[in-house]
Amino acid sequence: ARALAPLAPLAILYNSIPFAPFIVFLGVYSGIVNNYNFSRFVRYNAMQAVLLDVLLIIPSVIFNDLFKPSDGPGIQAYITSYNTIFLFVAVSVAYGMGSALVGQTARLPLVAEAADTQVRDGPSGW
């Protein structure tokens, strides 16, 4: 926790601006994924990060907006699904960071094929 303490003001700013997560999402997608000045490796990893963000948004919409569990098995399913999704994303981020540090392309489950589809080789071709 102490190692991340210098990032606290940035986290407070990020959470205090109402549409900051959406703005960062669009910025990463349009500024990195679609920018051919970056290598395919960087654009591919950025696209996987964007897709992991989408995977975090979908359960939030389903559980918070469509139905709200109050108690019993509904709340247990809610807690279990959030814990499962968090664990999947945490392991995916650790694996992706480790792979990037050693210069390998991480092929994350559920998002690798979609990232390949979205990241093209250059403006001249697919």
PDB file of C-alpha atoms in Angstrom:
ATOM      1  CA  ALA A   1       0.000   0.000   0.000  1.00  0.00           C
ATOM      2  CA  ARG A   2       2.852   2.383   0.733  1.00  0.00           C
ATOM      3  CA  ALA A   3       4.347   1.825  -2.708  1.00  0.00           C
ATOM      4  CA  LEU A   4       1.132   3.135  -4.272  1.00  0.00           C
ATOM      5  CA  ALA A   5       0.776   6.103  -1.893  1.00  0.00           C
ATOM      6  CA  PRO A   6       2.210   8.633  -4.413  1.00  0.00           C
ATOM      7  CA  LEU A   7      -0.668   7.728  -6.760  1.00  0.00           C
ATOM      8  CA  ALA A   8      -3.339   8.659  -4.179  1.00  0.00           C
ATOM      9  CA  PRO A   9      -3.878  12.243  -5.457  1.00  0.00           C
ATOM     10  CA  LEU A  10      -4.283  10.906  -8.981  1.00  0.00           C
ATOM     11  CA  ALA A  11      -6.819   8.321  -7.778  1.00  0.00           C
ATOM     12  CA  ILE A  12      -8.769  11.006  -5.909  1.00  0.00           C
ATOM     13  CA  LEU A  13      -8.844  13.196  -9.016  1.00  0.00           C
ATOM     14  CA  TYR A  14      -9.862  10.245 -11.208  1.00  0.00           C
ATOM     15  CA  ASN A  15     -12.754   9.353  -8.893  1.00  0.00           C
ATOM     16  CA  SER A  16     -13.902  12.943  -8.329  1.00  0.00           C
ATOM     17  CA  ILE A  17     -14.510  13.783 -11.997  1.00  0.00           C
ATOM     18  CA  PRO A  18     -17.863  12.260 -13.042  1.00  0.00           C
ATOM     19  CA  PHE A  19     -16.921  10.989 -16.506  1.00  0.00           C
ATOM     20  CA  ALA A  20     -13.172  10.460 -15.973  1.00  0.00           C
ATOM     21  CA  PRO A  21     -13.297   6.662 -16.424  1.00  0.00           C
ATOM     22  CA  PHE A  22     -15.176   7.080 -19.706  1.00  0.00           C
ATOM     23  CA  ILE A  23     -12.772   9.785 -20.896  1.00  0.00           C
ATOM     24  CA  VAL A  24      -9.757   7.588 -20.060  1.00  0.00           C
ATOM     25  CA  PHE A  25     -11.450   4.663 -21.818  1.00  0.00           C
ATOM     26  CA  LEU A  26     -11.960   6.701 -24.995  1.00  0.00           C
ATOM     27  CA  GLY A  27      -8.484   8.184 -24.734  1.00  0.00           C
ATOM     28  CA  VAL A  28      -6.808   4.789 -24.538  1.00  0.00           C
ATOM     29  CA  TYR A  29      -8.900   3.422 -27.368  1.00  0.00           C
ATOM     30  CA  SER A  30      -8.530   6.323 -29.773  1.00  0.00           C
ATOM     31  CA  GLY A  31      -5.107   7.533 -28.656  1.00  0.00           C
ATOM     32  CA  ILE A  32      -3.253   4.231 -28.440  1.00  0.00           C
ATOM     33  CA  VAL A  33      -5.178   1.400 -30.092  1.00  0.00           C
ATOM     34  CA  ASN A  34      -5.904   3.328 -33.292  1.00  0.00           C
ATOM     35  CA  ASN A  35      -2.567   5.175 -33.383  1.00  0.00           C
ATOM     36  CA  TYR A  36      -0.249   3.429 -35.842  1.00  0.00           C
ATOM     37  CA  ASN A  37       2.785   5.317 -34.503  1.00  0.00           C
ATOM     38  CA  PHE A  38       2.800   2.827 -31.620  1.00  0.00           C
ATOM     39  CA  SER A  39       4.009  -0.713 -32.201  1.00  0.00           C
ATOM     40  CA  ARG A  40       1.465  -3.484 -32.611  1.00  0.00           C
ATOM     41  CA  PHE A  41       2.637  -4.893 -29.250  1.00  0.00           C
ATOM     42  CA  VAL A  42       1.644  -1.695 -27.402  1.00  0.00           C
ATOM     43  CA  ARG A  43      -1.642  -1.330 -29.279  1.00  0.00           C
ATOM     44  CA  TYR A  44      -2.534  -4.995 -28.690  1.00  0.00           C
ATOM     45  CA  ASN A  45      -1.878  -4.753 -24.935  1.00  0.00           C
ATOM     46  CA  ALA A  46      -3.856  -1.492 -24.741  1.00  0.00           C
ATOM     47  CA  MET A  47      -6.768  -3.171 -26.526  1.00  0.00           C
ATOM     48  CA  GLN A  48      -6.684  -6.049 -24.064  1.00  0.00           C
ATOM     49  CA  ALA A  49      -6.808  -3.484 -21.221  1.00  0.00           C
ATOM     50  CA  VAL A  50      -9.820  -1.807 -22.838  1.00  0.00           C
ATOM     51  CA  LEU A  51     -11.573  -5.169 -23.199  1.00  0.00           C
ATOM     52  CA  LEU A  52     -10.858  -6.056 -19.560  1.00  0.00           C
ATOM     53  CA  ASP A  53     -12.429  -2.723 -18.608  1.00  0.00           C
ATOM     54  CA  VAL A  54     -15.522  -3.649 -20.606  1.00  0.00           C
ATOM     55  CA  LEU A  55     -15.612  -7.002 -18.807  1.00  0.00           C
ATOM     56  CA  LEU A  56     -15.713  -5.097 -15.526  1.00  0.00           C
ATOM     57  CA  ILE A  57     -18.517  -2.816 -16.704  1.00  0.00           C
ATOM     58  CA  ILE A  58     -20.912  -5.526 -17.926  1.00  0.00           C
ATOM     59  CA  PRO A  59     -21.563  -7.187 -14.523  1.00  0.00           C
ATOM     60  CA  SER A  60     -21.988  -3.784 -12.928  1.00  0.00           C
ATOM     61  CA  VAL A  61     -24.725  -2.925 -15.398  1.00  0.00           C
ATOM     62  CA  ILE A  62     -26.401  -6.305 -14.995  1.00  0.00           C
ATOM     63  CA  PHE A  63     -26.380  -6.412 -11.200  1.00  0.00           C
ATOM     64  CA  ASN A  64     -26.834  -2.736 -10.365  1.00  0.00           C
ATOM     65  CA  ASP A  65     -29.214  -1.589 -13.077  1.00  0.00           C
ATOM     66  CA  LEU A  66     -31.264  -4.602 -14.147  1.00  0.00           C
ATOM     67  CA  PHE A  67     -31.895  -6.183 -10.775  1.00  0.00           C
ATOM     68  CA  LYS A  68     -30.714  -5.474  -7.267  1.00  0.00           C
ATOM     69  CA  PRO A  69     -30.385  -8.457  -4.968  1.00  0.00           C
ATOM     70  CA  SER A  70     -31.431  -7.748  -1.408  1.00  0.00           C
ATOM     71  CA  ASP A  71     -30.730 -10.926   0.548  1.00  0.00           C
ATOM     72  CA  GLY A  72     -30.543 -14.693   0.389  1.00  0.00           C
ATOM     73  CA  PRO A  73     -29.256 -16.472  -2.695  1.00  0.00           C
ATOM     74  CA  GLY A  74     -29.424 -13.308  -4.809  1.00  0.00           C
ATOM     75  CA  ILE A  75     -26.897 -11.444  -2.691  1.00  0.00           C
ATOM     76  CA  GLN A  76     -24.722 -14.563  -2.501  1.00  0.00           C
ATOM     77  CA  ALA A  77     -24.697 -14.837  -6.316  1.00  0.00           C
ATOM     78  CA  TYR A  78     -23.901 -11.112  -6.498  1.00  0.00           C
ATOM     79  CA  ILE A  79     -20.912 -11.428  -4.157  1.00  0.00           C
ATOM     80  CA  THR A  80     -19.652 -14.616  -5.801  1.00  0.00           C
ATOM     81  CA  SER A  81     -19.838 -13.168  -9.309  1.00  0.00           C
ATOM     82  CA  TYR A  82     -18.065  -9.950  -8.333  1.00  0.00           C
ATOM     83  CA  ASN A  83     -15.315 -11.896  -6.548  1.00  0.00           C
ATOM     84  CA  THR A  84     -14.894 -14.214  -9.542  1.00  0.00           C
ATOM     85  CA  ILE A  85     -14.674 -11.326 -11.991  1.00  0.00           C
ATOM     86  CA  PHE A  86     -12.214  -9.466  -9.760  1.00  0.00           C
ATOM     87  CA  LEU A  87     -10.023 -12.550  -9.436  1.00  0.00           C
ATOM     88  CA  PHE A  88     -10.087 -13.115 -13.206  1.00  0.00           C
ATOM     89  CA  VAL A  89      -9.131  -9.507 -13.941  1.00  0.00           C
ATOM     90  CA  ALA A  90      -6.427  -9.431 -11.226  1.00  0.00           C
ATOM     91  CA  VAL A  91      -4.804 -12.628 -12.536  1.00  0.00           C
ATOM     92  CA  SER A  92      -5.105 -11.379 -16.131  1.00  0.00           C
ATOM     93  CA  VAL A  93      -3.443  -8.070 -15.242  1.00  0.00           C
ATOM     94  CA  ALA A  94      -0.614  -9.825 -13.376  1.00  0.00           C
ATOM     95  CA  TYR A  95      -0.072 -12.241 -16.267  1.00  0.00           C
ATOM     96  CA  GLY A  96      -0.219  -9.427 -18.830  1.00  0.00           C
ATOM     97  CA  MET A  97       2.241  -7.257 -16.909  1.00  0.00           C
ATOM     98  CA  GLY A  98       4.630 -10.153 -16.422  1.00  0.00           C
ATOM     99  CA  SER A  99       4.477 -11.059 -20.093  1.00  0.00           C
ATOM    100  CA  ALA A 100       5.023  -7.443 -21.149  1.00  0.00           C
ATOM    101  CA  LEU A 101       8.022  -7.096 -18.836  1.00  0.00           C
ATOM    102  CA  VAL A 102       9.759 -10.035 -20.515  1.00  0.00           C
ATOM    103  CA  GLY A 103       8.728  -8.869 -23.992  1.00  0.00           C
ATOM    104  CA  GLN A 104       6.184 -11.570 -24.784  1.00  0.00           C
ATOM    105  CA  THR A 105       2.650 -11.073 -26.040  1.00  0.00           C
ATOM    106  CA  ALA A 106       0.102 -12.074 -23.415  1.00  0.00           C
ATOM    107  CA  ARG A 107      -2.849 -14.033 -24.779  1.00  0.00           C
ATOM    108  CA  LEU A 108      -5.483 -13.413 -22.129  1.00  0.00           C
ATOM    109  CA  PRO A 109      -8.527 -15.693 -22.105  1.00  0.00           C
ATOM    110  CA  LEU A 110     -11.774 -14.141 -23.397  1.00  0.00           C
ATOM    111  CA  VAL A 111     -10.075 -11.022 -24.770  1.00  0.00           C
ATOM    112  CA  ALA A 112      -7.110 -12.149 -26.911  1.00  0.00           C
ATOM    113  CA  GLU A 113      -9.133 -12.990 -30.032  1.00  0.00           C
ATOM    114  CA  ALA A 114     -11.157  -9.779 -29.801  1.00  0.00           C
ATOM    115  CA  ALA A 115      -7.954  -7.755 -29.357  1.00  0.00           C
ATOM    116  CA  ASP A 116      -6.440  -9.435 -32.422  1.00  0.00           C
ATOM    117  CA  THR A 117      -9.528  -8.539 -34.421  1.00  0.00           C
ATOM    118  CA  GLN A 118      -9.470  -4.894 -33.363  1.00  0.00           C
ATOM    119  CA  VAL A 119      -5.730  -4.221 -33.747  1.00  0.00           C
ATOM    120  CA  ARG A 120      -4.783  -4.012 -37.391  1.00  0.00           C
ATOM    121  CA  ASP A 121      -1.243  -4.087 -38.747  1.00  0.00           C
ATOM    122  CA  GLY A 122      -1.328  -0.637 -40.299  1.00  0.00           C
ATOM    123  CA  PRO A 123      -3.354   1.901 -42.261  1.00  0.00           C
ATOM    124  CA  SER A 124      -2.575   0.228 -45.593  1.00  0.00           C
ATOM    125  CA  GLY A 125      -4.163  -3.127 -44.858  1.00  0.00           C
ATOM    126  CA  TRP A 126      -5.931  -5.394 -42.403  1.00  0.00           C
TER     127      TRP A 126
END
